[in-house]
Amino acid sequence: MRSGNGMPDNGPMLNAYPDSIGENLSGTVSLLENPEVKGAFQSFYLLPSVFNTDLDRGFSVIDYGLNRQLAGPQDLERLKKLGIGLKLDFILNHASVLSEQFQDILKNGENSRYRDFFIDWNKFWDGHGTMTKEGYIRPDEELIRDMFFRKPGLPILMVPMPDGKKVPYWNTFYQEVRYPRVDAWDLMDAMEIQYLSAQLLAKLINAGLNRGEKPEELSLGEFEEYKERVTRLLESRCRYLGQMDLNIRSPLVWEFYEHTLSTLAGYGAGIIRLDAFAYAPKEPGARNFLNDPGTWDLLSKVRKLADRYGLELLPEIHAAYEEKIYARLAEEGYMTYDFFLPGLLIDALERGEGEVLLSWARELTEKKIRTVNMLGCHDGIPLLDLKGLIGEAQIEKLIDIVVERGGYVKNLHGQKNLYYQVNATYYSALGEDDRKFLLARAVQLFMPGKPQVWYLDLLAGSNDYEAVKRTGAGGHKEINRTNFTLEEAEGKLESDVVRKQLEMLKFRNGFPAFGFDAELETEGKGPEILFRWKRRGCLAELKADLRQLEFTVSGFDQKGNLAFQLS
């Protein structure tokens, strides 16, 4: 973040994938260079598909080299010329099975120098459970009672070693095991079998694989005598995708951490978002999410590395307001995410009352919490985070409202009480009402913190149901990830709702009244709210009526003259 020349050090930040606008990062940079947009943003949160990745739209990282299909050094240089800094992701908990380290394990097994780079499930739980016939330890129930698993069953992936033995590795998030289909020639090469028999056997095998059966589950009928050889053949050819958990006790992992931070700094990053950091510290009998004190020890060590490269850390974590995790992060000296603002704004606009919103703004300023806030983002709208701020009945009502407007509820393990976000564009969540949306943006820009702007919100994008259909099962998040050509995005700049956002963003980015060291006054009663920022002799003011959906943004220079106004 920049902090010189009297300008704010917490100016607006664009948020997008490298291919959200155009086929690659060049498209978004061209939009930022457009005179209509230039000057609206201080920084750019570029999502991790900019790296060499496979699954989970970038969050399964093979390595942190630039994805040549999506970005190049010339794109980063153009951002630098615009004075736009970067926020980039560092995924502390896991790396892809396609990473150099895991591929070395697949090739060399016990002889790999990276053998302990990832978490061998059986080594981790040795002496703390019972070995199953499948070859993995089932931990004693009392030791996993407080653990939170992101998917049904134990979080493991059985990985074949060069000697044929399968070893379970800890796999918290995504995994995918692919078995290539076979033909008669494959079977004839692998075993003594006649051609016509091989044809029939291949059909049986492929039919079972198409049903999702594992090799050992296949029913081969009259060819059952070939079962062991078929299983061996399929396992030798299987391919894995997945996000394998890193063993933070390994010195090699810490070498990898430092190398990664150095790489990200080299790209021009100033802020590093720590994804999935709360899952990284693990020990038998303790929580595997926000382990205390393990999580804080991990962050402290990572911060020492980040300090070497002038990087500010932004740990990303979803937790209910009542848990006060945001406060603990702030007390430890970290920036935090304001995951409460998106829901609070929907609540305030639906009820026409601003008291909770103003109370939260005062808490942020009184406790000097430095936060990144947002309306929408690449994930969903986090409504269950509001527990402790507003009543649970009102939270349920907000969820119902967004769903009625076309949003999707994300469930974990199919249990409603575990979901924490609703997937929708923020524009659609507000009923595609331009006045509501512009008022929400105005409030965001006047709330304490660094405002992060999702590209689809900037362009007033609606729920994308076709994208969800194209993606299939698990594609609910694509409702809020529409890709535009550069021409389509530039066409959106003609819209009044987009133009007015850009006017406010340019004001917010360049007017000296804002900043982490600025003074904020708030007033409010019923639907009427007032935000007044003062810094360096300048004053910025937002007056709004949440029921009438009217607002005025004003800026006054050091002499008290009106420098900007938008109604």
Short mmCIF file of C-alpha atoms in Angstrom, two decimals, residues 135-472:
data_model
loop_
_atom_site.label_atom_id
_atom_site.label_comp_id
_atom_site.label_asym_id
_atom_site.label_seq_id
_atom_site.Cartn_x
_atom_site.Cartn_y
_atom_site.Cartn_z
CA GLY A 135 -4.23 -49.67 5.02
CA TYR A 136 -4.94 -46.45 6.91
CA ILE A 137 -5.26 -45.74 10.62
CA ARG A 138 -8.69 -44.85 11.95
CA PRO A 139 -7.93 -42.41 14.80
CA ASP A 140 -9.43 -42.94 18.24
CA GLU A 141 -12.77 -41.16 18.29
CA GLU A 142 -11.92 -38.87 21.22
CA LEU A 143 -8.90 -37.54 19.29
CA ILE A 144 -10.90 -36.35 16.29
CA ARG A 145 -14.02 -35.19 18.11
CA ASP A 146 -12.97 -31.54 17.84
CA MET A 147 -11.65 -31.80 14.28
CA PHE A 148 -13.48 -30.17 11.39
CA PHE A 149 -13.37 -32.12 8.12
CA ARG A 150 -14.36 -30.31 4.93
CA LYS A 151 -15.78 -33.43 3.26
CA PRO A 152 -17.44 -36.69 4.32
CA GLY A 153 -15.17 -39.36 5.81
CA LEU A 154 -11.54 -39.02 6.76
CA PRO A 155 -9.47 -36.44 4.81
CA ILE A 156 -7.09 -38.86 3.12
CA LEU A 157 -5.96 -39.82 -0.36
CA MET A 158 -4.47 -43.30 -0.83
CA VAL A 159 -1.36 -42.84 -2.95
CA PRO A 160 0.53 -45.74 -4.61
CA MET A 161 4.28 -45.86 -4.07
CA PRO A 162 6.72 -47.28 -6.65
CA ASP A 163 6.70 -50.64 -4.82
CA GLY A 164 2.91 -50.88 -5.21
CA LYS A 165 2.14 -50.14 -1.56
CA LYS A 166 -0.52 -47.48 -0.94
CA VAL A 167 0.20 -44.71 1.56
CA PRO A 168 -2.55 -42.42 2.93
CA TYR A 169 -1.78 -38.69 2.77
CA TRP A 170 -3.73 -35.94 4.53
CA ASN A 171 -5.99 -34.22 2.00
CA THR A 172 -8.28 -31.59 3.55
CA PHE A 173 -9.75 -30.13 0.37
CA TYR A 174 -10.30 -31.28 -3.20
CA GLN A 175 -9.20 -34.59 -4.65
CA GLU A 176 -9.80 -36.40 -7.89
CA VAL A 177 -8.60 -39.86 -8.92
CA ARG A 178 -8.80 -40.72 -12.60
CA TYR A 179 -8.46 -44.20 -14.07
CA PRO A 180 -7.84 -44.18 -17.84
CA ARG A 181 -10.18 -46.43 -19.78
CA VAL A 182 -8.67 -49.58 -21.29
CA ASP A 183 -8.97 -51.45 -24.56
CA ALA A 184 -8.19 -55.01 -25.62
CA TRP A 185 -4.60 -54.16 -26.52
CA ASP A 186 -3.92 -52.73 -23.08
CA LEU A 187 -5.11 -55.96 -21.48
CA MET A 188 -3.22 -58.19 -23.89
CA ASP A 189 0.01 -56.26 -23.15
CA ALA A 190 -0.50 -56.64 -19.41
CA MET A 191 -1.59 -60.29 -19.16
CA GLU A 192 -2.07 -63.48 -21.10
CA ILE A 193 -5.57 -63.19 -22.54
CA GLN A 194 -7.09 -63.79 -25.96
CA TYR A 195 -8.26 -60.87 -28.05
CA LEU A 196 -12.04 -61.49 -27.97
CA SER A 197 -11.90 -62.15 -24.23
CA ALA A 198 -9.89 -58.96 -23.80
CA GLN A 199 -12.58 -57.02 -25.69
CA LEU A 200 -15.33 -58.31 -23.40
CA LEU A 201 -13.24 -57.73 -20.28
CA ALA A 202 -12.41 -54.16 -21.39
CA LYS A 203 -16.14 -53.41 -21.72
CA LEU A 204 -16.78 -54.69 -18.19
CA ILE A 205 -13.90 -52.68 -16.77
CA ASN A 206 -14.85 -49.44 -18.52
CA ALA A 207 -18.52 -49.79 -17.59
CA GLY A 208 -17.56 -50.12 -13.91
CA LEU A 209 -15.17 -47.15 -14.07
CA ASN A 210 -17.91 -45.07 -15.72
CA ARG A 211 -20.15 -45.89 -12.75
CA GLY A 212 -17.49 -44.49 -10.44
CA GLU A 213 -16.29 -47.85 -9.10
CA LYS A 214 -12.73 -48.26 -7.86
CA PRO A 215 -10.59 -51.07 -9.37
CA GLU A 216 -11.07 -53.33 -6.34
CA GLU A 217 -14.83 -52.81 -6.57
CA LEU A 218 -15.20 -53.93 -10.18
CA SER A 219 -17.32 -57.00 -10.90
CA LEU A 220 -15.68 -58.95 -13.73
CA GLY A 221 -18.12 -61.86 -14.01
CA GLU A 222 -16.59 -64.79 -15.90
CA PHE A 223 -13.25 -62.96 -15.92
CA GLU A 224 -12.91 -62.75 -12.13
CA GLU A 225 -9.62 -64.71 -12.34
CA TYR A 226 -8.06 -61.57 -13.86
CA LYS A 227 -9.18 -59.31 -10.99
CA GLU A 228 -5.77 -58.95 -9.30
CA ARG A 229 -3.97 -58.24 -12.58
CA VAL A 230 -6.65 -55.78 -13.72
CA THR A 231 -6.45 -53.94 -10.41
CA ARG A 232 -2.66 -53.77 -10.64
CA LEU A 233 -2.87 -52.45 -14.22
CA LEU A 234 -5.42 -49.75 -13.40
CA GLU A 235 -3.57 -48.59 -10.29
CA SER A 236 -0.32 -48.34 -12.25
CA ARG A 237 -2.02 -46.01 -14.75
CA CYS A 238 -4.18 -43.90 -12.44
CA ARG A 239 -3.79 -40.13 -12.31
CA TYR A 240 -4.34 -37.92 -9.29
CA LEU A 241 -5.48 -34.37 -8.80
CA GLY A 242 -5.77 -32.95 -5.33
CA GLN A 243 -4.56 -30.49 -2.73
CA MET A 244 -2.22 -32.29 -0.37
CA ASP A 245 -1.65 -30.87 3.11
CA LEU A 246 1.86 -29.64 3.87
CA ASN A 247 3.79 -30.85 6.91
CA ILE A 248 4.79 -27.60 8.63
CA ARG A 249 7.21 -29.53 10.83
CA SER A 250 9.42 -30.15 7.79
CA PRO A 251 12.36 -27.72 7.29
CA LEU A 252 11.84 -28.14 3.54
CA VAL A 253 8.34 -26.68 3.86
CA TRP A 254 9.80 -23.57 5.47
CA GLU A 255 12.34 -23.28 2.67
CA PHE A 256 9.39 -23.48 0.28
CA TYR A 257 7.51 -20.80 2.26
CA GLU A 258 10.40 -18.36 2.05
CA HIS A 259 11.02 -19.03 -1.63
CA THR A 260 7.34 -18.44 -2.37
CA LEU A 261 7.22 -15.13 -0.49
CA SER A 262 10.34 -13.99 -2.32
CA THR A 263 8.70 -14.92 -5.64
CA LEU A 264 5.50 -13.02 -4.83
CA ALA A 265 7.45 -9.94 -3.76
CA GLY A 266 9.30 -10.15 -7.08
CA TYR A 267 5.98 -9.84 -8.91
CA GLY A 268 5.36 -6.55 -7.12
CA ALA A 269 3.05 -7.79 -4.37
CA GLY A 270 2.56 -5.62 -1.29
CA ILE A 271 -0.21 -7.61 0.41
CA ILE A 272 -0.26 -11.39 0.73
CA ARG A 273 -3.58 -13.07 1.43
CA LEU A 274 -2.93 -16.22 3.49
CA ASP A 275 -5.43 -18.77 2.27
CA ALA A 276 -6.34 -21.82 4.41
CA PHE A 277 -3.71 -20.89 7.01
CA ALA A 278 -5.98 -21.98 9.88
CA TYR A 279 -5.91 -25.61 8.70
CA ALA A 280 -2.11 -25.93 8.60
CA PRO A 281 -1.17 -26.59 12.28
CA LYS A 282 -2.27 -30.09 13.30
CA GLU A 283 -1.66 -32.43 16.24
CA PRO A 284 -3.49 -35.51 17.58
CA GLY A 285 -6.30 -34.58 19.92
CA ALA A 286 -6.30 -30.87 19.01
CA ARG A 287 -8.44 -28.88 16.60
CA ASN A 288 -7.26 -28.99 13.01
CA PHE A 289 -8.82 -25.57 12.35
CA LEU A 290 -7.51 -22.51 14.20
CA ASN A 291 -5.41 -24.64 16.51
CA ASP A 292 -4.35 -22.53 19.51
CA PRO A 293 -1.47 -21.77 20.00
CA GLY A 294 -0.32 -23.56 16.82
CA THR A 295 -2.05 -21.18 14.43
CA TRP A 296 -0.57 -18.08 16.04
CA ASP A 297 2.91 -19.62 16.18
CA LEU A 298 2.64 -20.40 12.46
CA LEU A 299 1.54 -16.85 11.60
CA SER A 300 4.33 -15.37 13.67
CA LYS A 301 6.97 -17.42 11.84
CA VAL A 302 5.49 -16.60 8.43
CA ARG A 303 5.38 -12.89 9.31
CA LYS A 304 9.11 -12.92 10.09
CA LEU A 305 9.72 -14.27 6.60
CA ALA A 306 7.32 -11.76 5.03
CA ASP A 307 9.03 -8.87 6.80
CA ARG A 308 12.23 -9.67 4.92
CA TYR A 309 10.45 -8.82 1.68
CA GLY A 310 8.33 -5.89 2.87
CA LEU A 311 5.09 -7.87 2.59
CA GLU A 312 1.94 -7.25 4.65
CA LEU A 313 -0.02 -10.37 5.60
CA LEU A 314 -3.80 -10.64 5.37
CA PRO A 315 -4.89 -13.92 7.01
CA GLU A 316 -8.19 -15.08 5.51
CA ILE A 317 -10.63 -16.82 7.84
CA HIS A 318 -14.38 -17.20 8.14
CA ALA A 319 -15.70 -17.15 11.70
CA ALA A 320 -18.79 -15.83 13.44
CA TYR A 321 -18.53 -12.34 14.92
CA GLU A 322 -19.21 -13.80 18.37
CA GLU A 323 -15.99 -15.83 18.19
CA LYS A 324 -13.94 -12.57 17.99
CA ILE A 325 -11.28 -14.08 15.72
CA TYR A 326 -11.11 -10.79 13.81
CA ALA A 327 -10.23 -9.03 17.09
CA ARG A 328 -7.51 -11.55 17.93
CA LEU A 329 -5.94 -11.11 14.49
CA ALA A 330 -6.00 -7.33 14.92
CA GLU A 331 -4.47 -7.58 18.39
CA GLU A 332 -1.66 -9.66 16.90
CA GLY A 333 -0.99 -6.85 14.42
CA TYR A 334 -2.50 -8.32 11.23
CA MET A 335 -4.89 -6.81 8.75
CA THR A 336 -8.26 -8.57 8.80
CA TYR A 337 -11.07 -9.24 6.37
CA ASP A 338 -14.36 -7.52 7.10
CA PHE A 339 -16.61 -10.45 6.22
CA PHE A 340 -19.41 -8.82 8.22
CA LEU A 341 -20.00 -5.79 6.00
CA PRO A 342 -21.67 -7.59 3.02
CA GLY A 343 -24.40 -9.03 5.23
CA LEU A 344 -24.74 -5.94 7.42
CA LEU A 345 -25.39 -3.80 4.37
CA ILE A 346 -28.07 -6.15 3.05
CA ASP A 347 -29.62 -6.16 6.52
CA ALA A 348 -29.50 -2.35 6.80
CA LEU A 349 -31.02 -1.82 3.35
CA GLU A 350 -33.77 -4.41 3.83
CA ARG A 351 -34.77 -3.08 7.28
CA GLY A 352 -34.08 0.56 6.52
CA GLU A 353 -32.15 0.84 9.80
CA GLY A 354 -28.45 1.64 10.21
CA GLU A 355 -27.75 1.22 13.93
CA VAL A 356 -25.88 -2.11 13.68
CA LEU A 357 -23.85 -0.91 10.69
CA LEU A 358 -22.80 2.26 12.52
CA SER A 359 -21.97 0.30 15.68
CA TRP A 360 -19.63 -1.93 13.66
CA ALA A 361 -17.96 1.11 12.05
CA ARG A 362 -17.34 2.59 15.50
CA GLU A 363 -15.85 -0.67 16.79
CA LEU A 364 -13.41 -0.76 13.89
CA THR A 365 -12.23 2.79 14.53
CA GLU A 366 -12.15 2.59 18.33
CA LYS A 367 -10.12 -0.64 18.28
CA LYS A 368 -7.97 0.60 15.38
CA ILE A 369 -8.68 -2.54 13.35
CA ARG A 370 -7.17 -2.32 9.88
CA THR A 371 -9.43 -4.24 7.55
CA VAL A 372 -10.09 -5.04 3.91
CA ASN A 373 -13.82 -4.80 3.25
CA MET A 374 -15.97 -5.81 0.28
CA LEU A 375 -19.46 -6.32 -1.09
CA GLY A 376 -18.99 -9.34 -3.39
CA CYS A 377 -15.96 -11.52 -4.06
CA HIS A 378 -14.94 -14.75 -5.84
CA ASP A 379 -16.68 -16.73 -3.07
CA GLY A 380 -20.20 -16.30 -1.70
CA ILE A 381 -21.85 -13.73 0.56
CA PRO A 382 -20.89 -14.74 4.14
CA LEU A 383 -24.09 -14.38 6.13
CA LEU A 384 -23.46 -16.82 8.99
CA ASP A 385 -20.45 -14.70 9.95
CA LEU A 386 -23.04 -12.26 11.36
CA LYS A 387 -23.84 -14.49 14.37
CA GLY A 388 -23.43 -12.30 17.41
CA LEU A 389 -24.02 -9.08 15.47
CA ILE A 390 -27.65 -9.67 14.55
CA GLY A 391 -30.15 -12.32 15.60
CA GLU A 392 -30.18 -15.77 14.04
CA ALA A 393 -33.79 -15.33 12.88
CA GLN A 394 -32.73 -12.21 10.95
CA ILE A 395 -29.76 -14.09 9.45
CA GLU A 396 -32.14 -16.81 8.23
CA LYS A 397 -34.36 -14.10 6.78
CA LEU A 398 -31.42 -12.56 4.90
CA ILE A 399 -30.47 -15.98 3.51
CA ASP A 400 -34.05 -16.50 2.35
CA ILE A 401 -34.09 -13.07 0.69
CA VAL A 402 -30.92 -13.73 -1.31
CA VAL A 403 -32.14 -17.22 -2.29
CA GLU A 404 -35.51 -15.78 -3.38
CA ARG A 405 -33.55 -13.43 -5.62
CA GLY A 406 -31.86 -16.38 -7.31
CA GLY A 407 -28.92 -17.15 -5.03
CA TYR A 408 -27.69 -20.61 -4.07
CA VAL A 409 -26.96 -21.88 -0.58
CA LYS A 410 -23.63 -23.61 -0.13
CA ASN A 411 -23.88 -26.57 2.23
CA LEU A 412 -21.03 -28.49 3.84
CA HIS A 413 -21.66 -32.24 4.03
CA GLY A 414 -25.28 -31.55 3.04
CA GLN A 415 -26.04 -30.07 6.46
CA LYS A 416 -27.78 -26.71 6.50
CA ASN A 417 -26.36 -25.78 9.88
CA LEU A 418 -22.85 -25.91 8.44
CA TYR A 419 -23.24 -23.58 5.46
CA TYR A 420 -21.62 -20.21 5.75
CA GLN A 421 -22.23 -18.44 2.47
CA VAL A 422 -24.85 -17.81 -0.19
CA ASN A 423 -23.71 -17.64 -3.79
CA ALA A 424 -25.05 -14.71 -5.80
CA THR A 425 -23.78 -11.52 -7.35
CA TYR A 426 -24.16 -8.66 -4.91
CA TYR A 427 -26.17 -6.73 -7.48
CA SER A 428 -28.69 -9.59 -7.71
CA ALA A 429 -28.67 -10.05 -3.93
CA LEU A 430 -29.96 -6.47 -3.69
CA GLY A 431 -32.74 -7.19 -6.18
CA GLU A 432 -30.82 -5.61 -9.10
CA ASP A 433 -31.89 -2.23 -7.79
CA ASP A 434 -29.41 0.43 -9.00
CA ARG A 435 -30.22 2.84 -6.15
CA LYS A 436 -29.69 0.19 -3.47
CA PHE A 437 -26.49 -0.94 -5.12
CA LEU A 438 -24.99 2.54 -5.43
CA LEU A 439 -25.89 3.32 -1.83
CA ALA A 440 -24.24 0.06 -0.74
CA ARG A 441 -21.09 1.02 -2.66
CA ALA A 442 -21.08 4.50 -1.13
CA VAL A 443 -21.32 3.06 2.38
CA GLN A 444 -18.56 0.56 1.65
CA LEU A 445 -16.25 3.35 0.49
CA PHE A 446 -16.90 5.30 3.70
CA MET A 447 -16.55 2.35 6.06
CA PRO A 448 -13.21 1.96 7.85
CA GLY A 449 -10.78 -0.15 5.86
CA LYS A 450 -9.43 -0.72 2.38
CA PRO A 451 -12.35 -1.29 -0.03
CA GLN A 452 -12.03 -4.33 -2.28
CA VAL A 453 -14.22 -4.27 -5.41
CA TRP A 454 -15.19 -7.46 -7.24
CA TYR A 455 -14.98 -6.81 -10.99
CA LEU A 456 -18.48 -8.22 -11.57
CA ASP A 457 -19.92 -5.84 -8.96
CA LEU A 458 -18.15 -2.93 -10.63
CA LEU A 459 -19.88 -3.89 -13.88
CA ALA A 460 -23.25 -4.48 -12.11
CA GLY A 461 -23.33 -8.15 -13.11
CA SER A 462 -26.41 -10.34 -12.57
CA ASN A 463 -26.59 -13.97 -11.49
CA ASP A 464 -25.09 -16.17 -14.21
CA TYR A 465 -27.22 -19.32 -14.30
CA GLU A 466 -25.80 -20.52 -17.61
CA ALA A 467 -22.31 -20.63 -16.08
CA VAL A 468 -23.65 -22.78 -13.25
CA LYS A 469 -25.25 -25.17 -15.75
CA ARG A 470 -22.06 -25.44 -17.78
CA THR A 471 -20.00 -26.27 -14.72
CA GLY A 472 -22.37 -28.96 -13.43
#
